[in-house]
Coordinates of C-alpha atoms in Angstrom, one line a residue:
Chain A
M1 CA -154.7 -71.8 -76.7
K2 CA -152.5 -73.1 -73.6
K3 CA -149.4 -71.5 -72.2
E4 CA -147.0 -74.2 -72.9
E5 CA -147.7 -73.9 -76.8
L6 CA -146.6 -70.0 -76.5
L7 CA -142.8 -71.2 -75.8
V8 CA -142.1 -70.3 -79.3
A9 CA -143.0 -67.5 -81.0
A10 CA -145.4 -68.2 -84.0
L11 CA -144.3 -67.7 -87.6
E12 CA -146.5 -65.1 -89.8
N13 CA -144.3 -66.2 -93.0
G14 CA -141.0 -68.4 -93.1
T15 CA -140.6 -72.0 -92.4
V16 CA -140.7 -74.3 -89.2
I17 CA -138.2 -77.4 -89.6
D18 CA -139.9 -79.8 -87.4
H19 CA -139.2 -83.4 -85.8
I20 CA -135.3 -82.8 -85.5
P21 CA -133.5 -85.0 -83.5
S22 CA -132.2 -82.9 -80.4
E23 CA -128.3 -83.5 -81.4
L24 CA -128.6 -82.7 -84.5
V25 CA -129.9 -79.0 -84.4
F26 CA -126.7 -77.7 -85.1
K27 CA -125.7 -79.5 -87.5
I28 CA -128.6 -78.6 -89.6
V29 CA -127.9 -74.9 -88.4
D30 CA -124.5 -76.0 -90.2
L31 CA -125.8 -77.6 -93.6
L32 CA -128.3 -74.6 -94.4
D33 CA -125.9 -72.3 -93.1
L34 CA -128.3 -70.5 -90.9
Q35 CA -125.0 -69.2 -89.1
H36 CA -125.4 -66.4 -91.2
E37 CA -128.9 -65.8 -92.0
K38 CA -130.1 -62.4 -91.4
R39 CA -134.0 -63.2 -90.8
S40 CA -134.8 -64.0 -87.4
V41 CA -134.1 -67.9 -86.8
T42 CA -135.6 -69.4 -83.6
I43 CA -133.8 -72.4 -82.4
G44 CA -135.5 -75.0 -79.8
Y45 CA -133.9 -78.1 -78.9
N46 CA -135.0 -80.7 -75.8
L47 CA -138.0 -79.9 -76.2
E48 CA -140.9 -83.0 -75.9
S49 CA -142.0 -84.5 -78.6
E50 CA -144.2 -87.8 -78.4
K51 CA -142.4 -89.1 -81.8
I52 CA -139.1 -89.3 -81.3
G53 CA -138.9 -88.1 -77.1
R54 CA -136.3 -85.0 -77.4
K55 CA -136.6 -83.0 -80.7
G56 CA -135.7 -80.0 -81.5
I57 CA -137.4 -77.2 -83.8
I58 CA -135.6 -74.2 -85.7
K59 CA -138.1 -71.4 -86.9
V60 CA -137.1 -68.9 -90.0
A61 CA -138.7 -66.1 -90.9
D62 CA -139.1 -64.8 -94.1
R63 CA -137.4 -67.7 -95.5
F64 CA -138.4 -70.4 -97.9
F65 CA -136.0 -73.5 -98.7
S66 CA -134.9 -74.7 -102.2
D67 CA -135.2 -78.7 -103.2
E68 CA -131.6 -78.2 -103.3
E69 CA -130.9 -76.7 -99.7
I70 CA -133.5 -79.0 -98.6
S71 CA -131.7 -81.9 -100.0
R72 CA -128.4 -81.1 -97.9
L73 CA -130.7 -82.8 -95.5
S74 CA -131.1 -85.9 -97.0
V75 CA -128.2 -88.0 -94.9
T76 CA -128.0 -86.2 -91.7
A77 CA -131.6 -85.8 -91.0
P78 CA -134.4 -87.6 -93.6
N79 CA -136.9 -87.7 -91.2
V80 CA -137.3 -84.1 -90.6
V81 CA -140.3 -82.1 -91.3
L82 CA -140.4 -78.6 -93.3
N83 CA -143.6 -76.5 -92.6
I84 CA -144.2 -73.8 -95.4
I85 CA -146.0 -71.0 -92.9
R86 CA -147.6 -68.3 -94.9
N87 CA -150.4 -65.6 -92.9
Y88 CA -149.8 -67.9 -89.8
E89 CA -151.0 -71.0 -91.6
V90 CA -149.6 -73.6 -92.7
V91 CA -149.8 -74.3 -96.0
E92 CA -147.7 -76.7 -97.3
K93 CA -145.4 -79.7 -95.2
K94 CA -142.4 -80.8 -97.1
T95 CA -140.1 -84.0 -96.3
V96 CA -136.4 -84.7 -97.4
V97 CA -136.5 -86.2 -100.5
I98 CA -132.5 -87.9 -100.9
P99 CA -131.4 -86.5 -104.7
D100 CA -129.6 -88.6 -107.3
E101 CA -126.6 -87.1 -106.7
L102 CA -124.8 -85.5 -103.4
H103 CA -122.0 -82.8 -103.5
G104 CA -120.0 -81.8 -101.2
I105 CA -122.2 -83.2 -98.8
V106 CA -120.6 -86.8 -97.1
R107 CA -117.0 -87.1 -96.6
C108 CA -115.7 -89.9 -98.9
P109 CA -114.9 -92.6 -96.1
N110 CA -111.5 -94.0 -98.2
P111 CA -108.7 -92.2 -97.2
K112 CA -107.4 -92.8 -100.5
C113 CA -109.6 -91.4 -102.3
I114 CA -108.5 -88.1 -104.3
S115 CA -111.2 -86.0 -102.8
N116 CA -109.9 -86.6 -99.2
N117 CA -106.7 -85.6 -100.9
E118 CA -107.1 -82.2 -103.0
P119 CA -109.3 -79.1 -102.9
M120 CA -112.4 -80.3 -104.3
A121 CA -115.9 -81.4 -103.2
S122 CA -117.0 -84.7 -102.5
F123 CA -119.6 -86.4 -105.2
F124 CA -121.5 -89.2 -104.8
H125 CA -124.0 -90.8 -106.7
V126 CA -127.0 -92.2 -105.3
I127 CA -127.5 -95.3 -106.6
D128 CA -130.4 -97.0 -104.1
K129 CA -132.5 -94.6 -102.2
G130 CA -134.4 -96.9 -100.1
E131 CA -131.0 -98.7 -99.0
R132 CA -129.6 -95.2 -99.0
L133 CA -126.8 -96.9 -100.8
L134 CA -124.2 -94.0 -102.4
K135 CA -120.9 -94.9 -104.4
C136 CA -118.4 -92.3 -105.0
H137 CA -118.0 -90.6 -108.2
Y138 CA -113.7 -90.5 -107.8
C139 CA -112.9 -93.9 -106.2
E140 CA -116.1 -95.5 -106.6
K141 CA -116.4 -97.4 -103.3
E142 CA -119.9 -97.7 -102.1
L143 CA -120.9 -96.3 -98.8
N144 CA -124.1 -96.6 -96.8
V145 CA -125.8 -93.7 -94.8
Chain B
M1 CA -111.6 -86.2 -128.1
H2 CA -112.2 -88.1 -124.5
S3 CA -110.7 -89.6 -121.4
L4 CA -110.3 -93.1 -120.9
V5 CA -110.6 -93.7 -117.0
T6 CA -112.3 -96.8 -116.5
I7 CA -113.0 -100.1 -118.9
A8 CA -116.9 -99.7 -117.5
D9 CA -117.5 -96.6 -119.3
L10 CA -116.7 -98.7 -122.7
S11 CA -119.5 -100.5 -124.9
K12 CA -119.1 -104.3 -126.6
E13 CA -118.7 -102.4 -129.9
K14 CA -116.5 -100.1 -128.2
L15 CA -114.3 -102.8 -126.8
L16 CA -114.0 -104.9 -130.3
S17 CA -113.4 -101.6 -132.4
L18 CA -110.1 -101.4 -129.8
L19 CA -109.2 -105.0 -130.1
A20 CA -109.7 -104.6 -134.1
S21 CA -107.5 -101.8 -134.0
A22 CA -104.4 -102.8 -131.8
A23 CA -104.5 -105.8 -134.5
R24 CA -103.9 -103.9 -136.7
F25 CA -100.8 -101.9 -134.8
E26 CA -99.7 -105.8 -134.5
A27 CA -99.7 -106.3 -138.0
E28 CA -97.8 -102.5 -138.7
P29 CA -96.6 -101.4 -135.3
N30 CA -94.6 -98.3 -136.5
R31 CA -96.8 -95.8 -137.8
K32 CA -96.5 -91.9 -137.8
T33 CA -100.2 -90.9 -137.6
L34 CA -99.1 -88.6 -134.4
D35 CA -96.4 -87.0 -136.3
G36 CA -95.8 -83.7 -134.5
R37 CA -98.2 -84.4 -131.4
V38 CA -96.9 -84.5 -127.9
V39 CA -97.9 -87.3 -125.7
A40 CA -97.1 -86.5 -121.6
T41 CA -96.8 -89.5 -118.8
L42 CA -97.4 -88.2 -115.7
F43 CA -96.5 -91.2 -113.1
F44 CA -96.9 -89.7 -109.8
E45 CA -96.6 -93.2 -108.6
P46 CA -93.7 -95.3 -110.3
S47 CA -94.6 -98.3 -112.8
T48 CA -91.8 -98.8 -114.9
R49 CA -93.4 -101.3 -116.9
T50 CA -96.8 -99.3 -118.0
R51 CA -94.6 -96.0 -118.7
L52 CA -92.4 -97.9 -120.7
S53 CA -94.9 -99.3 -122.7
F54 CA -97.0 -95.9 -123.2
E55 CA -93.8 -94.3 -124.4
T56 CA -93.0 -97.0 -126.5
A57 CA -96.2 -96.8 -128.1
A58 CA -96.4 -93.1 -128.2
N59 CA -92.7 -93.5 -129.9
R60 CA -93.6 -95.8 -132.9
L61 CA -97.0 -93.5 -133.4
G62 CA -94.4 -90.3 -133.9
A63 CA -95.1 -88.5 -131.2
R64 CA -92.6 -87.1 -128.8
V65 CA -93.0 -87.9 -125.1
I66 CA -92.8 -85.3 -122.2
G67 CA -93.7 -86.0 -118.2
F68 CA -91.7 -87.9 -115.4
S69 CA -91.1 -91.2 -113.5
D70 CA -91.6 -90.4 -109.8
A71 CA -93.8 -87.6 -108.0
A72 CA -90.4 -86.7 -106.3
T73 CA -89.4 -85.4 -109.4
S74 CA -92.3 -83.6 -109.6
S75 CA -93.7 -79.7 -108.4
S76 CA -96.6 -82.4 -106.5
S77 CA -94.2 -83.2 -103.9
K78 CA -93.5 -79.1 -103.6
G79 CA -97.1 -79.6 -102.2
E80 CA -98.5 -78.3 -105.7
S81 CA -102.2 -80.0 -106.3
L82 CA -102.8 -83.0 -108.9
K83 CA -105.4 -80.6 -110.8
D84 CA -102.2 -77.5 -111.1
T85 CA -100.2 -80.2 -112.3
I86 CA -103.0 -81.2 -114.9
M87 CA -103.6 -77.4 -116.1
M88 CA -99.6 -76.7 -116.2
V89 CA -99.3 -79.8 -118.6
S90 CA -102.2 -79.9 -120.7
N91 CA -100.5 -76.0 -122.0
Y92 CA -97.9 -78.3 -123.4
A93 CA -99.0 -82.0 -124.2
D94 CA -101.9 -83.3 -126.5
L95 CA -102.8 -86.1 -124.5
I96 CA -101.7 -87.1 -120.9
V97 CA -101.1 -90.7 -119.4
M98 CA -101.3 -90.1 -115.9
R99 CA -101.1 -93.0 -113.3
H100 CA -101.2 -92.0 -109.5
H101 CA -101.7 -93.6 -106.4
L102 CA -104.6 -92.1 -104.9
E103 CA -107.7 -93.4 -106.4
G104 CA -110.3 -91.2 -108.6
A105 CA -107.5 -89.3 -109.5
A106 CA -108.1 -90.2 -112.7
R107 CA -111.4 -89.3 -113.1
Y108 CA -110.9 -86.0 -110.7
A109 CA -107.8 -85.3 -113.8
S110 CA -110.5 -85.9 -116.7
E111 CA -112.8 -83.3 -115.7
V112 CA -110.6 -80.7 -115.0
S113 CA -108.5 -81.4 -118.3
P114 CA -108.7 -80.0 -121.3
V115 CA -107.1 -82.3 -123.0
P116 CA -107.7 -86.2 -122.6
I117 CA -106.5 -88.5 -120.2
I118 CA -105.8 -91.9 -120.5
N119 CA -105.8 -93.6 -116.9
A120 CA -102.7 -96.0 -116.5
G121 CA -103.8 -97.2 -113.2
D122 CA -105.2 -95.2 -110.4
G123 CA -104.5 -96.8 -106.7
A124 CA -106.1 -100.0 -106.2
N125 CA -109.3 -98.3 -108.6
Q126 CA -109.0 -98.9 -112.4
H127 CA -106.1 -99.5 -114.8
P128 CA -108.3 -99.8 -118.2
S129 CA -105.4 -100.6 -120.8
Q130 CA -104.0 -103.3 -118.7
T131 CA -107.6 -105.0 -118.7
M132 CA -107.8 -104.1 -122.8
L133 CA -104.4 -106.1 -122.6
D134 CA -105.7 -109.1 -121.1
L135 CA -108.6 -109.0 -123.7
Y136 CA -106.3 -109.1 -126.5
S137 CA -104.5 -111.8 -125.1
I138 CA -107.6 -113.5 -124.5
L139 CA -109.5 -113.3 -128.1
K140 CA -105.5 -113.4 -130.0
T141 CA -105.1 -117.1 -128.4
Q142 CA -108.3 -118.6 -128.4
G143 CA -109.7 -116.8 -131.2
T144 CA -113.1 -115.7 -129.7
L145 CA -114.0 -114.2 -126.1
E146 CA -117.3 -115.7 -126.0
G147 CA -118.4 -118.6 -124.1
L148 CA -114.5 -118.9 -122.1
D149 CA -113.5 -121.1 -118.9
I150 CA -111.9 -118.4 -117.1
C151 CA -110.0 -119.5 -113.7
L152 CA -108.8 -116.5 -111.7
V153 CA -106.0 -117.3 -109.0
G154 CA -104.7 -115.3 -106.0
D155 CA -105.3 -112.1 -104.8
L156 CA -109.3 -111.9 -106.0
K157 CA -109.8 -109.5 -103.2
Y158 CA -107.2 -106.5 -103.8
G159 CA -106.4 -107.5 -107.5
R160 CA -108.1 -104.7 -109.3
T161 CA -106.7 -106.3 -112.8
V162 CA -109.6 -109.3 -112.1
H163 CA -112.4 -107.4 -110.9
S164 CA -111.6 -104.8 -114.7
L165 CA -111.8 -108.1 -116.4
I166 CA -115.2 -109.6 -115.3
M167 CA -116.5 -106.0 -115.9
A168 CA -114.9 -106.3 -119.6
M169 CA -115.9 -110.1 -120.1
R170 CA -119.6 -109.3 -119.1
H171 CA -120.1 -109.1 -122.7
F172 CA -118.9 -112.6 -123.3
H173 CA -120.9 -115.4 -121.8
P174 CA -117.5 -116.1 -119.8
L175 CA -117.8 -119.3 -116.5
F176 CA -115.4 -117.5 -113.8
H177 CA -113.7 -120.0 -111.5
F178 CA -112.6 -118.1 -108.7
V179 CA -109.8 -119.5 -106.7
A180 CA -108.5 -117.7 -103.5
P181 CA -107.7 -118.1 -99.9
T182 CA -110.6 -117.1 -97.7
E183 CA -108.8 -114.1 -96.5
L184 CA -108.4 -112.7 -99.9
A185 CA -111.5 -114.0 -101.5
M186 CA -113.6 -112.1 -104.3
P187 CA -115.6 -109.3 -103.3
A188 CA -119.2 -109.3 -102.2
E189 CA -120.0 -106.7 -104.2
Y190 CA -118.1 -108.3 -107.7
K191 CA -119.8 -111.3 -107.3
L192 CA -123.3 -109.1 -106.8
Y193 CA -122.0 -107.3 -110.0
C194 CA -121.6 -111.1 -111.7
H195 CA -125.7 -111.9 -110.5
E196 CA -126.4 -108.6 -111.8
H197 CA -124.6 -109.2 -115.2
G198 CA -125.6 -113.3 -115.8
I199 CA -122.4 -114.1 -115.0
D200 CA -121.8 -117.5 -114.0
Y201 CA -118.7 -118.5 -111.7
T202 CA -117.4 -121.0 -109.1
E203 CA -115.8 -120.6 -105.7
H204 CA -112.5 -122.6 -104.8
T205 CA -109.9 -122.3 -102.3
A206 CA -107.4 -125.1 -103.6
L207 CA -106.1 -124.7 -107.7
D208 CA -105.9 -128.3 -108.4
E209 CA -105.4 -130.3 -111.5
E210 CA -109.0 -131.0 -112.1
L211 CA -109.7 -127.1 -112.1
I212 CA -106.7 -126.3 -114.8
T213 CA -108.2 -129.9 -117.0
G214 CA -111.4 -128.6 -117.3
T215 CA -110.2 -124.6 -118.0
D216 CA -109.3 -122.4 -121.3
I217 CA -107.7 -119.2 -119.4
L218 CA -105.4 -119.5 -116.3
Y219 CA -104.9 -115.7 -114.9
M220 CA -102.6 -116.0 -112.3
T221 CA -102.2 -112.4 -109.9
R222 CA -99.7 -111.4 -107.4
V223 CA -100.6 -110.9 -103.7
Q224 CA -99.5 -107.3 -103.5
R225 CA -97.4 -106.4 -100.5
E226 CA -98.7 -103.0 -101.2
R227 CA -102.2 -103.0 -100.7
F228 CA -101.5 -105.0 -97.3
T229 CA -102.0 -102.9 -93.9
D230 CA -101.6 -105.7 -91.6
L231 CA -98.2 -107.9 -92.8
M232 CA -98.8 -110.4 -90.9
E233 CA -101.9 -111.3 -93.3
Y234 CA -99.7 -111.0 -96.3
E235 CA -96.7 -113.3 -95.1
R236 CA -99.6 -116.2 -94.3
V237 CA -101.3 -115.6 -97.6
K238 CA -98.4 -114.5 -100.1
N239 CA -97.5 -118.3 -101.1
V240 CA -100.3 -119.9 -101.7
Y241 CA -100.6 -120.6 -104.6
V242 CA -97.7 -122.1 -107.0
L243 CA -98.5 -123.2 -110.4
R244 CA -95.7 -125.6 -111.7
A245 CA -94.7 -126.9 -114.9
D246 CA -96.1 -130.8 -113.5
M247 CA -99.7 -129.4 -113.2
L248 CA -100.4 -128.8 -116.8
R249 CA -100.2 -132.2 -118.1
H250 CA -103.7 -132.4 -118.9
T251 CA -104.5 -129.3 -119.7
R252 CA -106.6 -127.9 -122.9
P253 CA -104.4 -127.3 -125.7
N254 CA -105.8 -124.0 -126.0
L255 CA -105.1 -123.1 -122.3
R256 CA -102.6 -120.2 -122.0
I257 CA -101.8 -119.1 -118.9
L258 CA -101.9 -115.5 -118.1
H259 CA -100.3 -112.8 -115.3
P260 CA -100.1 -109.3 -115.3
L261 CA -96.6 -109.2 -113.8
P262 CA -94.3 -108.8 -112.0
R263 CA -94.6 -112.2 -110.5
V264 CA -93.2 -113.2 -107.6
G265 CA -93.4 -116.8 -106.2
E266 CA -96.8 -117.6 -108.2
I267 CA -95.7 -119.2 -111.0
A268 CA -92.4 -121.2 -110.9
Y269 CA -89.7 -121.3 -113.5
D270 CA -90.2 -124.4 -114.7
V271 CA -93.3 -122.8 -116.6
D272 CA -91.7 -120.5 -118.9
N273 CA -90.8 -123.3 -120.8
C274 CA -94.4 -124.8 -121.4
P275 CA -96.5 -124.0 -124.4
Q276 CA -99.3 -122.8 -122.4
A277 CA -96.6 -120.2 -120.9
Y278 CA -98.1 -116.9 -122.0
Y279 CA -97.2 -113.9 -120.0
F280 CA -94.6 -112.2 -121.4
Q281 CA -96.5 -112.4 -125.1
Q282 CA -99.0 -110.7 -123.1
A283 CA -96.8 -107.4 -121.8
K284 CA -96.1 -106.8 -125.4
N285 CA -99.8 -107.2 -126.7
G286 CA -100.1 -104.1 -124.1
L287 CA -98.2 -102.1 -126.8
F288 CA -100.6 -102.0 -129.4
V289 CA -103.6 -102.2 -127.4
R290 CA -101.7 -98.7 -125.9
Q291 CA -101.3 -97.9 -129.9
A292 CA -104.7 -98.3 -130.0
L293 CA -106.1 -96.4 -127.0
I294 CA -104.0 -93.8 -127.6
C295 CA -105.4 -92.8 -131.0
D296 CA -108.8 -93.7 -129.7
C297 CA -108.9 -90.7 -127.5
L298 CA -107.1 -88.3 -129.8
E299 CA -109.9 -89.6 -132.9
I300 CA -107.3 -90.5 -134.8
E301 CA -107.9 -93.4 -136.9
G302 CA -106.1 -96.3 -135.8

């Protein structure tokens, strides 16, 4: 193995979130609440990528994300890939699937929507996954993400 | 028991049964079916005509009414959340009629409230009792809801009554004519809705006699100043369409003119004496429809 491939330590068990656009690395840290993670987390960004130019990568040891957690990334970073590592081997690659409903992830762009004026979570129905079209559960305004 | 938030939640059968119930209330409006009950009318935004209509409906059903007519006199002026106000009032009332300036407020209230909520208007979003009284007025004057020519005039961009009317009429094969200035034309999402539901429509920028001659319902709307962020735009479009009595010489005999009221300048006063004018009776129909809606939400025979 060449030296430049060893810049980031390999995981024995855990998840590698790959193909993150560099500028979104900390947004994803936030969405997955990794600031409060107790296990070891390795964050890299501005790494060279043939696919997207400069990419970010997040490795979390001994952590496996639920489908609900992964779906939180569907609006911000729909193209990231999660590599599930067991015993140093990639045993599964998970892609982000946009769910039917989004709770507390997207802010309603309508300033007159109740969800922007009460202490409550936003709630969107995904009405077209391909077009990435959402509809606010409350004010019924549609939103393209 | 259930809430009424939007007309889109109601099936064709439900709409027809509510209209039949409203007709029974018109025949016999004073029935003490709500004797001993309490109805709250929470008007976070003032709307005298809607509030009086709901309160009259509750009173004629024998219920007592509590509430407020302006958010300035409620605890929301002290910064109380909508949820807290709803939870507090639901301790006292069997049903809450609510008007709010924020969109989606009624949906949210219906999800936190242990008692039914009737949406009496949530900002520019929904106002289902208005739509029900429009439907009732159309049915009563035309004898049917099926296959009618309906001309919608004025502010079709911000006018929620016309948007809700389109949704409610989707079951009854109407032909709509949209008449609006370019700035206030029917939004693309509602035209898409028409396509998806097989509703035919035509679009016009002029309200001419020929159009009026070929229609069964002429639904006029006010250009609402409060929906504009740009007052220059408001001044430019506010008096684009004015209906006068001399435009009604060759109409179909069954033509009726509807308007959600209040009007400002869009219907000249000489129209009031024409047999086609129906907007005041239309407002009266709101009473019977609201009696039907209150009973339905409380699951009381209406």
